[in-house]
Amino acid sequence: MKKVEAIIKPFKLDEVKEALQEIGIQGLSVTEVKGFGRQKGHTELYRGAEYVVDFLPKVKIEVVLADDMVDAAVDAIVGAAKTDKIGDGKIFVSPVEQAIRIRTGESGDDAI
Ligand SMILES: Nc1ncnc2c1ncn2[C@@H]1O[C@H](COP(=O)(O)OP(=O)(O)OP(=O)(O)O)[C@@H](O)[C@H]1O
């Protein structure tokens, strides 16, 4: 199993969620975060307003999935989140050792 973490522009959340559902993702977590990339200290448009602060509001999506779903998930996220403007975000992929569905006790791929 792998965890795909995507940090995206907040207004892209619905599109990214739908793209992930289309490839069969059945669960994910969303967190409001703030951060910066290489454009630290530069302006960025966010909902029509120009921000000149270091930390811009972003949304982090976390989805744990089977190894063979990673490429499709990354493609879905990139396809939905890309605007070709600075600050489109990043995707990180990391290994996950175990997953357990609390209600049933199922584990591994059966739990995700
Ligand atoms: N190395 C990193 N580790 C953790 N979070 C990061 C990292 N780089 C970027 N982020 C997060 O991703 C968000 C979006 O990054 P951003 O797209 O601005 O990166 P960038 O490298 O400047 O790319 P671009 O040139 O397309 O703007 C940041 O606001 C921050 O929350």
PDB file of C-alpha atoms and ligand atoms in Angstrom:
ATOM      1  CA  MET A   1       0.000   0.000   0.000  1.00  0.00           C
ATOM      2  CA  LYS A   2       1.001   3.577  -0.587  1.00  0.00           C
ATOM      3  CA  LYS A   3      -0.124   6.960   0.686  1.00  0.00           C
ATOM      4  CA  VAL A   4      -0.553   9.688  -1.887  1.00  0.00           C
ATOM      5  CA  GLU A   5      -0.504  13.177  -0.389  1.00  0.00           C
ATOM      6  CA  ALA A   6      -1.465  16.001  -2.686  1.00  0.00           C
ATOM      7  CA  ILE A   7      -1.226  19.664  -1.747  1.00  0.00           C
ATOM      8  CA  ILE A   8      -3.467  21.591  -4.099  1.00  0.00           C
ATOM      9  CA  LYS A   9      -5.239  24.885  -4.583  1.00  0.00           C
ATOM     10  CA  PRO A  10      -8.384  24.877  -2.428  1.00  0.00           C
ATOM     11  CA  PHE A  11     -10.755  25.693  -5.294  1.00  0.00           C
ATOM     12  CA  LYS A  12      -9.602  22.512  -7.075  1.00  0.00           C
ATOM     13  CA  LEU A  13     -10.726  20.206  -4.260  1.00  0.00           C
ATOM     14  CA  ASP A  14     -14.073  19.167  -5.778  1.00  0.00           C
ATOM     15  CA  GLU A  15     -12.567  18.436  -9.182  1.00  0.00           C
ATOM     16  CA  VAL A  16      -9.764  16.382  -7.658  1.00  0.00           C
ATOM     17  CA  LYS A  17     -12.194  14.466  -5.441  1.00  0.00           C
ATOM     18  CA  GLU A  18     -14.365  13.627  -8.448  1.00  0.00           C
ATOM     19  CA  ALA A  19     -11.354  12.558 -10.529  1.00  0.00           C
ATOM     20  CA  LEU A  20     -10.265  10.226  -7.726  1.00  0.00           C
ATOM     21  CA  GLN A  21     -13.760   8.791  -7.332  1.00  0.00           C
ATOM     22  CA  GLU A  22     -13.849   8.105 -11.074  1.00  0.00           C
ATOM     23  CA  ILE A  23     -10.834   5.812 -10.791  1.00  0.00           C
ATOM     24  CA  GLY A  24     -12.402   3.945  -7.867  1.00  0.00           C
ATOM     25  CA  ILE A  25     -11.003   5.625  -4.760  1.00  0.00           C
ATOM     26  CA  GLN A  26     -13.460   4.987  -1.927  1.00  0.00           C
ATOM     27  CA  GLY A  27     -12.025   7.087   0.872  1.00  0.00           C
ATOM     28  CA  LEU A  28      -9.758  10.042   1.460  1.00  0.00           C
ATOM     29  CA  SER A  29      -8.939  12.690   4.029  1.00  0.00           C
ATOM     30  CA  VAL A  30      -8.757  16.437   3.534  1.00  0.00           C
ATOM     31  CA  THR A  31      -6.952  18.997   5.672  1.00  0.00           C
ATOM     32  CA  GLU A  32      -6.687  22.742   5.320  1.00  0.00           C
ATOM     33  CA  VAL A  33      -3.003  23.640   5.379  1.00  0.00           C
ATOM     34  CA  LYS A  34      -0.769  26.610   4.730  1.00  0.00           C
ATOM     35  CA  GLY A  35       2.598  26.528   3.070  1.00  0.00           C
ATOM     36  CA  PHE A  36       4.984  27.834   0.503  1.00  0.00           C
ATOM     37  CA  GLY A  37       6.891  26.519  -2.479  1.00  0.00           C
ATOM     38  CA  ARG A  38       9.591  28.141  -4.532  1.00  0.00           C
ATOM     39  CA  GLN A  39       7.528  31.286  -4.882  1.00  0.00           C
ATOM     40  CA  LYS A  40       8.054  32.135  -1.205  1.00  0.00           C
ATOM     41  CA  GLY A  41       7.315  35.780  -0.542  1.00  0.00           C
ATOM     42  CA  HIS A  42       5.911  36.390  -3.998  1.00  0.00           C
ATOM     43  CA  THR A  43       2.350  37.295  -4.778  1.00  0.00           C
ATOM     44  CA  GLU A  44      -0.197  34.675  -5.749  1.00  0.00           C
ATOM     45  CA  LEU A  45      -3.784  35.113  -6.781  1.00  0.00           C
ATOM     46  CA  TYR A  46      -6.219  33.364  -4.448  1.00  0.00           C
ATOM     47  CA  ARG A  47      -9.938  33.827  -5.093  1.00  0.00           C
ATOM     48  CA  GLY A  48      -9.282  37.081  -6.887  1.00  0.00           C
ATOM     49  CA  ALA A  49      -7.117  38.580  -4.156  1.00  0.00           C
ATOM     50  CA  GLU A  50      -3.345  38.974  -4.331  1.00  0.00           C
ATOM     51  CA  TYR A  51      -1.471  37.473  -1.402  1.00  0.00           C
ATOM     52  CA  VAL A  52       1.975  38.768  -0.522  1.00  0.00           C
ATOM     53  CA  VAL A  53       2.363  36.567   2.538  1.00  0.00           C
ATOM     54  CA  ASP A  54       4.762  33.661   2.887  1.00  0.00           C
ATOM     55  CA  PHE A  55       2.131  31.069   3.758  1.00  0.00           C
ATOM     56  CA  LEU A  56      -0.683  30.521   1.321  1.00  0.00           C
ATOM     57  CA  PRO A  57      -3.844  28.520   2.032  1.00  0.00           C
ATOM     58  CA  LYS A  58      -3.802  25.086   0.426  1.00  0.00           C
ATOM     59  CA  VAL A  59      -5.711  21.846   0.812  1.00  0.00           C
ATOM     60  CA  LYS A  60      -3.972  18.552   1.543  1.00  0.00           C
ATOM     61  CA  ILE A  61      -5.604  15.377   0.287  1.00  0.00           C
ATOM     62  CA  GLU A  62      -4.417  12.066   1.707  1.00  0.00           C
ATOM     63  CA  VAL A  63      -5.420   8.806   0.119  1.00  0.00           C
ATOM     64  CA  VAL A  64      -4.106   5.350   0.993  1.00  0.00           C
ATOM     65  CA  LEU A  65      -4.368   2.942  -1.911  1.00  0.00           C
ATOM     66  CA  ALA A  66      -3.074  -0.272  -3.427  1.00  0.00           C
ATOM     67  CA  ASP A  67       0.319  -0.028  -5.135  1.00  0.00           C
ATOM     68  CA  ASP A  68      -1.181  -0.587  -8.576  1.00  0.00           C
ATOM     69  CA  MET A  69      -3.502   2.410  -8.148  1.00  0.00           C
ATOM     70  CA  VAL A  70      -0.753   4.965  -7.570  1.00  0.00           C
ATOM     71  CA  ASP A  71      -0.106   5.925 -11.189  1.00  0.00           C
ATOM     72  CA  ALA A  72      -3.811   6.356 -11.941  1.00  0.00           C
ATOM     73  CA  ALA A  73      -4.293   8.451  -8.800  1.00  0.00           C
ATOM     74  CA  VAL A  74      -1.341  10.698  -9.597  1.00  0.00           C
ATOM     75  CA  ASP A  75      -2.597  11.172 -13.164  1.00  0.00           C
ATOM     76  CA  ALA A  76      -6.098  11.967 -11.898  1.00  0.00           C
ATOM     77  CA  ILE A  77      -4.802  14.536  -9.410  1.00  0.00           C
ATOM     78  CA  VAL A  78      -2.492  16.224 -11.901  1.00  0.00           C
ATOM     79  CA  GLY A  79      -5.221  16.309 -14.534  1.00  0.00           C
ATOM     80  CA  ALA A  80      -7.730  17.898 -12.183  1.00  0.00           C
ATOM     81  CA  ALA A  81      -5.485  20.233 -10.165  1.00  0.00           C
ATOM     82  CA  LYS A  82      -3.337  21.734 -12.912  1.00  0.00           C
ATOM     83  CA  THR A  83      -3.891  25.359 -13.858  1.00  0.00           C
ATOM     84  CA  ASP A  84      -0.384  25.943 -15.284  1.00  0.00           C
ATOM     85  CA  LYS A  85       0.052  28.819 -12.831  1.00  0.00           C
ATOM     86  CA  ILE A  86       2.507  28.956  -9.955  1.00  0.00           C
ATOM     87  CA  GLY A  87       1.355  27.305  -6.766  1.00  0.00           C
ATOM     88  CA  ASP A  88      -0.491  24.399  -8.404  1.00  0.00           C
ATOM     89  CA  GLY A  89       0.941  22.188  -5.691  1.00  0.00           C
ATOM     90  CA  LYS A  90       2.800  18.938  -5.201  1.00  0.00           C
ATOM     91  CA  ILE A  91       2.189  15.236  -4.818  1.00  0.00           C
ATOM     92  CA  PHE A  92       4.143  13.001  -2.451  1.00  0.00           C
ATOM     93  CA  VAL A  93       3.996   9.189  -2.471  1.00  0.00           C
ATOM     94  CA  SER A  94       5.127   7.139   0.527  1.00  0.00           C
ATOM     95  CA  PRO A  95       4.848   3.520   1.712  1.00  0.00           C
ATOM     96  CA  VAL A  96       2.150   2.442   4.168  1.00  0.00           C
ATOM     97  CA  GLU A  97       2.770  -0.632   6.324  1.00  0.00           C
ATOM     98  CA  GLN A  98      -0.738  -1.488   7.407  1.00  0.00           C
ATOM     99  CA  ALA A  99      -4.381  -0.418   7.275  1.00  0.00           C
ATOM    100  CA  ILE A 100      -7.204  -1.706   9.464  1.00  0.00           C
ATOM    101  CA  ARG A 101     -10.937  -1.112   9.101  1.00  0.00           C
ATOM    102  CA  ILE A 102     -12.017  -0.646  12.694  1.00  0.00           C
ATOM    103  CA  ARG A 103     -15.614  -1.877  12.266  1.00  0.00           C
ATOM    104  CA  THR A 104     -14.748  -5.255  10.744  1.00  0.00           C
ATOM    105  CA  GLY A 105     -11.138  -5.829  11.662  1.00  0.00           C
ATOM    106  CA  GLU A 106     -10.257  -6.268   7.982  1.00  0.00           C
ATOM    107  CA  SER A 107      -6.679  -5.346   7.183  1.00  0.00           C
ATOM    108  CA  GLY A 108      -4.369  -4.633   4.279  1.00  0.00           C
ATOM    109  CA  ASP A 109      -5.861  -4.072   0.824  1.00  0.00           C
ATOM    110  CA  ASP A 110      -9.271  -5.220   2.124  1.00  0.00           C
ATOM    111  CA  ALA A 111      -9.359  -2.277   4.529  1.00  0.00           C
ATOM    112  CA  ILE A 112      -8.775   0.531   2.046  1.00  0.00           C
TER     113      ILE A 112
HETATM  114  N1  LIG B   1       9.044  20.238  -0.223  1.00  0.00           N
HETATM  115  C1  LIG B   1       7.824  20.415   0.274  1.00  0.00           C
HETATM  116  N2  LIG B   1       7.458  19.772   1.399  1.00  0.00           N
HETATM  117  C2  LIG B   1       6.207  19.924   1.914  1.00  0.00           C
HETATM  118  N3  LIG B   1       5.272  20.705   1.366  1.00  0.00           N
HETATM  119  C3  LIG B   1       5.599  21.366   0.256  1.00  0.00           C
HETATM  120  C4  LIG B   1       6.878  21.270  -0.348  1.00  0.00           C
HETATM  121  N4  LIG B   1       6.884  22.052  -1.449  1.00  0.00           N
HETATM  122  C5  LIG B   1       5.672  22.599  -1.543  1.00  0.00           C
HETATM  123  N5  LIG B   1       4.901  22.205  -0.506  1.00  0.00           N
HETATM  124  C6  LIG B   1       3.514  22.583  -0.278  1.00  0.00           C
HETATM  125  O1  LIG B   1       2.889  22.636  -1.555  1.00  0.00           O
HETATM  126  C7  LIG B   1       2.281  23.908  -1.734  1.00  0.00           C
HETATM  127  C8  LIG B   1       2.335  24.270  -3.187  1.00  0.00           C
HETATM  128  O2  LIG B   1       3.666  24.308  -3.621  1.00  0.00           O
HETATM  129  P1  LIG B   1       3.980  25.100  -4.956  1.00  0.00           P
HETATM  130  O3  LIG B   1       3.106  24.582  -6.041  1.00  0.00           O
HETATM  131  O4  LIG B   1       3.953  26.560  -4.693  1.00  0.00           O
HETATM  132  O5  LIG B   1       5.472  24.591  -5.219  1.00  0.00           O
HETATM  133  P2  LIG B   1       6.538  25.207  -6.214  1.00  0.00           P
HETATM  134  O6  LIG B   1       7.728  24.310  -6.100  1.00  0.00           O
HETATM  135  O7  LIG B   1       6.751  26.652  -5.935  1.00  0.00           O
HETATM  136  O8  LIG B   1       5.884  24.997  -7.639  1.00  0.00           O
HETATM  137  P3  LIG B   1       5.407  26.130  -8.652  1.00  0.00           P
HETATM  138  O9  LIG B   1       6.657  26.658  -9.289  1.00  0.00           O
HETATM  139  O10 LIG B   1       4.534  25.380  -9.606  1.00  0.00           O
HETATM  140  O11 LIG B   1       4.650  27.129  -7.851  1.00  0.00           O
HETATM  141  C9  LIG B   1       3.030  24.830  -0.811  1.00  0.00           C
HETATM  142  O12 LIG B   1       2.249  25.944  -0.430  1.00  0.00           O
HETATM  143  C10 LIG B   1       3.317  23.930   0.381  1.00  0.00           C
HETATM  144  O13 LIG B   1       2.160  23.862   1.197  1.00  0.00           O
END
